[in-house]
Amino acid sequence: MSAQRQKAHAAAAALDYVENGMTLGLGSGSTAEIFLRLLGERVKEGLDVRGVPTSQRTADVARENGVPLIEVDHVDHIAVTIDGADEVDGHFRLIKGGGACLLREKIIAHASDLMVVMVDESKLVDTLGKFPLPVEVDPFGFSLTAGQIYEALRKAGVKAPDVQLRRKGDGLAPLITDGGHYILDCACEAIPDARLADQYLKAIPGMVEHGLFIDIARVVIVGEDTEARVLEL
Ligand code: 5RP
């Protein structure tokens, strides 16, 4: 069965966390976009919600589907953020940023009362790190920052990190995030101590934000072939 179908089951189950009157954080990525389409159908039926998008792309998809948006700086409370992830471990720690939106995703998820994560089964892992960890950095001095990120990951127990600048589709120009930053993808194979990696990475000037989400998600919805499994911390 396709990952796409599993994502659709997870997105449908995530609607159960949406209530009338809520302000929602709207995640980014293909699963989040399926959710937006389903949410748009509910809005057409009369559901009253507004969303804070975590990327320009999400804002566009929300508008196309009739989901009302609100400016992030006009919001003082976000009830639930609903987003996808690249990896999830047994402690609900995540790797995010495959879509280069991790900074805005983390700002919105951290400010929300609840983060609900929707994934297909392939995203569940015992140890984070098979998916290269995205790290958002300032373009100024990024190669110096990359060296420090390598050292930080080594100190955190990653055996041989490989830090690569993410490039646009043409393969030449650096990809620029919605916030005007670069992404460094750090192939780790395994991150044995995500908390330590978080601590060392945060100490690096030029490191804007990294894709480890620790102690943020409280609900993980795993899409399966015929239904969705809801896991709550
Ligand atoms: C974007 C993300 C996405 O949530 C993550 O990449 C998962 O994407 P998809 O739902 O397409 O599998 O973190 O920055």
Short mmCIF file of C-alpha atoms and ligand atoms in Angstrom, two decimals:
data_model
loop_
_atom_site.label_atom_id
_atom_site.label_comp_id
_atom_site.label_asym_id
_atom_site.label_seq_id
_atom_site.Cartn_x
_atom_site.Cartn_y
_atom_site.Cartn_z
CA MET A 1 0.00 0.00 0.00
CA SER A 2 1.31 3.44 -0.83
CA ALA A 3 2.69 5.93 1.67
CA GLN A 4 0.28 8.40 0.11
CA ARG A 5 -2.71 6.37 1.24
CA GLN A 6 -1.28 6.05 4.76
CA LYS A 7 -0.72 9.81 4.88
CA ALA A 8 -4.34 10.34 3.84
CA HIS A 9 -5.56 8.15 6.72
CA ALA A 10 -3.37 10.06 9.18
CA ALA A 11 -4.58 13.42 7.87
CA ALA A 12 -8.24 12.38 8.14
CA ALA A 13 -7.73 11.27 11.76
CA ALA A 14 -6.03 14.58 12.61
CA LEU A 15 -9.34 16.37 11.92
CA ASP A 16 -10.57 14.93 15.24
CA TYR A 17 -8.27 17.40 17.02
CA VAL A 18 -9.88 20.41 15.34
CA GLU A 19 -12.71 22.24 17.10
CA ASN A 20 -14.90 25.13 16.12
CA GLY A 21 -13.35 28.52 16.91
CA MET A 22 -9.75 27.28 17.03
CA THR A 23 -6.65 29.00 15.74
CA LEU A 24 -4.52 26.28 14.14
CA GLY A 25 -0.85 26.04 13.25
CA LEU A 26 -0.72 24.70 9.70
CA GLY A 27 2.31 22.52 8.98
CA SER A 28 4.14 22.04 5.69
CA GLY A 29 4.78 19.09 3.41
CA SER A 30 2.68 16.61 1.47
CA THR A 31 0.83 15.19 4.51
CA ALA A 32 0.03 18.68 5.77
CA GLU A 33 -1.33 19.50 2.32
CA ILE A 34 -3.69 16.51 2.38
CA PHE A 35 -4.85 17.73 5.79
CA LEU A 36 -5.43 21.23 4.38
CA ARG A 37 -7.64 19.86 1.62
CA LEU A 38 -9.75 17.95 4.17
CA LEU A 39 -9.87 20.97 6.47
CA GLY A 40 -11.03 23.11 3.54
CA GLU A 41 -13.98 20.74 3.02
CA ARG A 42 -14.96 21.15 6.68
CA VAL A 43 -14.69 24.93 6.40
CA LYS A 44 -17.05 24.84 3.41
CA GLU A 45 -19.50 22.90 5.62
CA GLY A 46 -19.38 25.68 8.23
CA LEU A 47 -16.38 24.97 10.47
CA ASP A 48 -15.02 28.23 11.88
CA VAL A 49 -11.21 28.09 12.19
CA ARG A 50 -8.25 30.19 11.14
CA GLY A 51 -4.74 29.01 10.41
CA VAL A 52 -1.22 30.27 10.86
CA PRO A 53 0.81 28.85 7.95
CA THR A 54 4.37 27.62 8.49
CA SER A 55 5.47 28.27 4.90
CA GLN A 56 4.57 30.28 1.85
CA ARG A 57 3.59 27.06 0.11
CA THR A 58 1.20 26.13 2.94
CA ALA A 59 -0.32 29.62 2.81
CA ASP A 60 -0.95 29.15 -0.92
CA VAL A 61 -2.50 25.69 -0.49
CA ALA A 62 -4.65 26.89 2.42
CA ARG A 63 -5.99 29.77 0.30
CA GLU A 64 -6.69 27.45 -2.65
CA ASN A 65 -8.76 25.27 -0.31
CA GLY A 66 -10.65 28.08 1.36
CA VAL A 67 -8.97 27.79 4.77
CA PRO A 68 -8.97 31.26 6.39
CA LEU A 69 -5.53 32.51 7.45
CA ILE A 70 -4.39 34.92 10.11
CA GLU A 71 -1.12 36.83 10.28
CA VAL A 72 1.26 35.24 12.75
CA ASP A 73 1.79 38.57 14.52
CA HIS A 74 -1.95 39.01 15.02
CA VAL A 75 -2.21 35.81 17.03
CA ASP A 76 -1.78 35.47 20.78
CA HIS A 77 -2.84 31.85 21.14
CA ILE A 78 -2.56 28.77 18.92
CA ALA A 79 -4.62 25.80 20.09
CA VAL A 80 -3.24 23.00 17.92
CA THR A 81 -0.51 22.69 15.31
CA ILE A 82 -0.95 19.85 12.86
CA ASP A 83 2.13 18.90 10.86
CA GLY A 84 4.04 16.06 9.27
CA ALA A 85 7.54 14.78 10.09
CA ASP A 86 10.48 13.05 8.45
CA GLU A 87 11.15 10.72 11.42
CA VAL A 88 9.50 9.96 14.76
CA ASP A 89 11.03 7.89 17.56
CA GLY A 90 9.39 6.12 20.50
CA HIS A 91 9.67 9.25 22.69
CA PHE A 92 7.81 11.37 20.07
CA ARG A 93 11.06 13.12 19.17
CA LEU A 94 11.07 14.18 15.55
CA ILE A 95 13.30 15.08 12.67
CA LYS A 96 11.68 17.76 10.53
CA GLY A 97 12.80 20.05 7.76
CA GLY A 98 12.75 17.83 4.70
CA GLY A 99 10.67 20.60 3.13
CA ALA A 100 13.02 23.33 4.42
CA CYS A 101 10.35 24.85 6.69
CA LEU A 102 11.70 23.75 10.06
CA LEU A 103 12.28 27.19 11.59
CA ARG A 104 8.74 28.43 11.10
CA GLU A 105 7.37 24.98 11.92
CA LYS A 106 9.23 24.95 15.22
CA ILE A 107 8.25 28.52 16.15
CA ILE A 108 4.57 27.74 15.58
CA ALA A 109 4.58 24.26 17.14
CA HIS A 110 6.43 25.49 20.22
CA ALA A 111 3.93 28.30 20.70
CA SER A 112 0.93 25.95 20.42
CA ASP A 113 -0.95 24.24 23.23
CA LEU A 114 -0.66 20.94 21.35
CA MET A 115 1.33 19.59 18.42
CA VAL A 116 -0.23 16.72 16.49
CA VAL A 117 2.05 14.89 14.04
CA MET A 118 0.78 12.88 11.08
CA VAL A 119 3.06 10.27 9.51
CA ASP A 120 3.02 7.16 7.39
CA GLU A 121 4.54 4.01 8.89
CA SER A 122 7.90 4.50 7.14
CA LYS A 123 8.63 7.51 9.37
CA LEU A 124 8.72 5.48 12.62
CA VAL A 125 12.27 4.73 13.79
CA ASP A 126 13.99 3.34 16.87
CA THR A 127 16.82 5.88 16.67
CA LEU A 128 16.63 9.22 14.89
CA GLY A 129 19.16 10.03 12.20
CA LYS A 130 18.70 7.85 9.18
CA PHE A 131 17.01 10.85 7.58
CA PRO A 132 19.69 13.55 7.21
CA LEU A 133 19.16 16.20 9.90
CA PRO A 134 18.31 19.57 8.32
CA VAL A 135 19.94 22.56 10.02
CA GLU A 136 18.92 26.11 9.04
CA VAL A 137 21.87 28.52 9.06
CA ASP A 138 22.60 32.13 8.25
CA PRO A 139 24.21 32.42 4.78
CA PHE A 140 27.01 34.57 6.24
CA GLY A 141 29.94 32.32 7.07
CA PHE A 142 27.92 29.17 6.41
CA SER A 143 30.99 27.03 5.66
CA LEU A 144 32.50 28.00 9.04
CA THR A 145 29.15 27.19 10.65
CA ALA A 146 29.10 23.86 8.79
CA GLY A 147 32.45 22.94 10.35
CA GLN A 148 31.13 23.73 13.82
CA ILE A 149 28.00 21.70 13.18
CA TYR A 150 30.19 18.75 12.19
CA GLU A 151 32.15 19.09 15.48
CA ALA A 152 28.95 19.45 17.53
CA LEU A 153 27.47 16.29 16.04
CA ARG A 154 30.73 14.40 16.63
CA LYS A 155 30.74 15.52 20.28
CA ALA A 156 27.13 14.33 20.54
CA GLY A 157 28.22 10.84 19.50
CA VAL A 158 27.53 10.83 15.75
CA LYS A 159 30.31 8.74 14.23
CA ALA A 160 30.84 10.36 10.83
CA PRO A 161 28.50 13.26 10.11
CA ASP A 162 28.43 14.44 6.50
CA VAL A 163 27.26 18.06 6.28
CA GLN A 164 26.06 19.20 2.86
CA LEU A 165 24.56 22.47 1.65
CA ARG A 166 21.07 21.90 0.25
CA ARG A 167 20.77 23.22 -3.30
CA LYS A 168 17.82 24.17 -5.46
CA GLY A 169 16.45 21.83 -8.13
CA ASP A 170 19.07 23.09 -10.63
CA GLY A 171 21.72 21.56 -8.37
CA LEU A 172 23.82 24.74 -8.32
CA ALA A 173 22.33 27.63 -6.36
CA PRO A 174 21.78 27.18 -2.62
CA LEU A 175 18.18 26.63 -1.59
CA ILE A 176 16.90 29.68 0.28
CA THR A 177 14.28 29.14 2.99
CA ASP A 178 11.21 31.35 3.45
CA GLY A 179 13.22 33.10 6.18
CA GLY A 180 16.17 33.82 3.84
CA HIS A 181 18.52 31.17 5.27
CA TYR A 182 20.44 28.16 3.95
CA ILE A 183 19.83 24.53 4.90
CA LEU A 184 22.69 22.18 5.77
CA ASP A 185 21.65 18.53 5.56
CA CYS A 186 23.63 16.44 8.03
CA ALA A 187 23.75 12.75 7.19
CA CYS A 188 24.30 11.02 10.53
CA GLU A 189 23.09 7.43 10.07
CA ALA A 190 22.18 7.56 13.77
CA ILE A 191 21.93 10.31 16.40
CA PRO A 192 22.50 8.33 19.61
CA ASP A 193 21.67 11.23 21.97
CA ALA A 194 19.27 13.73 20.36
CA ARG A 195 19.12 15.87 23.50
CA LEU A 196 22.89 16.29 23.55
CA ALA A 197 22.93 17.08 19.83
CA ASP A 198 20.26 19.74 20.45
CA GLN A 199 22.34 21.26 23.25
CA TYR A 200 25.59 21.41 21.23
CA LEU A 201 23.93 22.68 18.05
CA LYS A 202 22.16 25.49 19.93
CA ALA A 203 25.52 26.85 21.10
CA ILE A 204 26.70 27.62 17.53
CA PRO A 205 26.44 31.22 16.29
CA GLY A 206 25.01 31.19 12.77
CA MET A 207 22.95 28.08 13.52
CA VAL A 208 19.43 29.52 13.25
CA GLU A 209 17.46 26.36 14.12
CA HIS A 210 17.78 22.62 13.66
CA GLY A 211 15.26 19.95 12.75
CA LEU A 212 15.25 17.99 16.02
CA PHE A 213 11.89 18.53 17.73
CA ILE A 214 12.24 17.32 21.32
CA ASP A 215 9.42 17.46 23.90
CA ILE A 216 7.12 19.28 21.48
CA ALA A 217 4.83 16.65 19.89
CA ARG A 218 2.23 15.11 22.21
CA VAL A 219 0.18 13.20 19.65
CA VAL A 220 1.46 11.08 16.77
CA ILE A 221 -1.02 9.74 14.23
CA VAL A 222 0.37 6.86 12.21
CA GLY A 223 -1.43 6.26 8.96
CA GLU A 224 -1.75 2.58 8.13
CA ASP A 225 -3.10 0.81 5.06
CA THR A 226 -6.72 0.72 6.19
CA GLU A 227 -6.93 3.17 9.12
CA ALA A 228 -4.89 5.38 11.43
CA ARG A 229 -3.37 4.58 14.82
CA VAL A 230 -3.42 7.46 17.31
CA LEU A 231 -0.60 7.52 19.87
CA GLU A 232 -0.76 10.00 22.74
CA LEU A 233 1.99 10.78 25.27
C1 5RP B 1 8.78 20.19 6.11
C2 5RP B 1 8.62 19.04 7.02
C3 5RP B 1 7.61 18.00 6.65
O1 5RP B 1 6.68 17.88 7.66
C4 5RP B 1 8.34 16.70 6.48
O2 5RP B 1 9.34 16.87 5.49
C5 5RP B 1 7.38 15.57 6.06
O3 5RP B 1 6.92 15.81 4.78
P1 5RP B 1 5.87 14.86 4.06
O4 5RP B 1 4.56 15.02 4.78
O5 5RP B 1 5.83 15.38 2.65
O6 5RP B 1 6.38 13.44 4.12
O7 5RP B 1 9.23 18.93 8.05
O8 5RP B 1 9.82 21.03 6.54
#
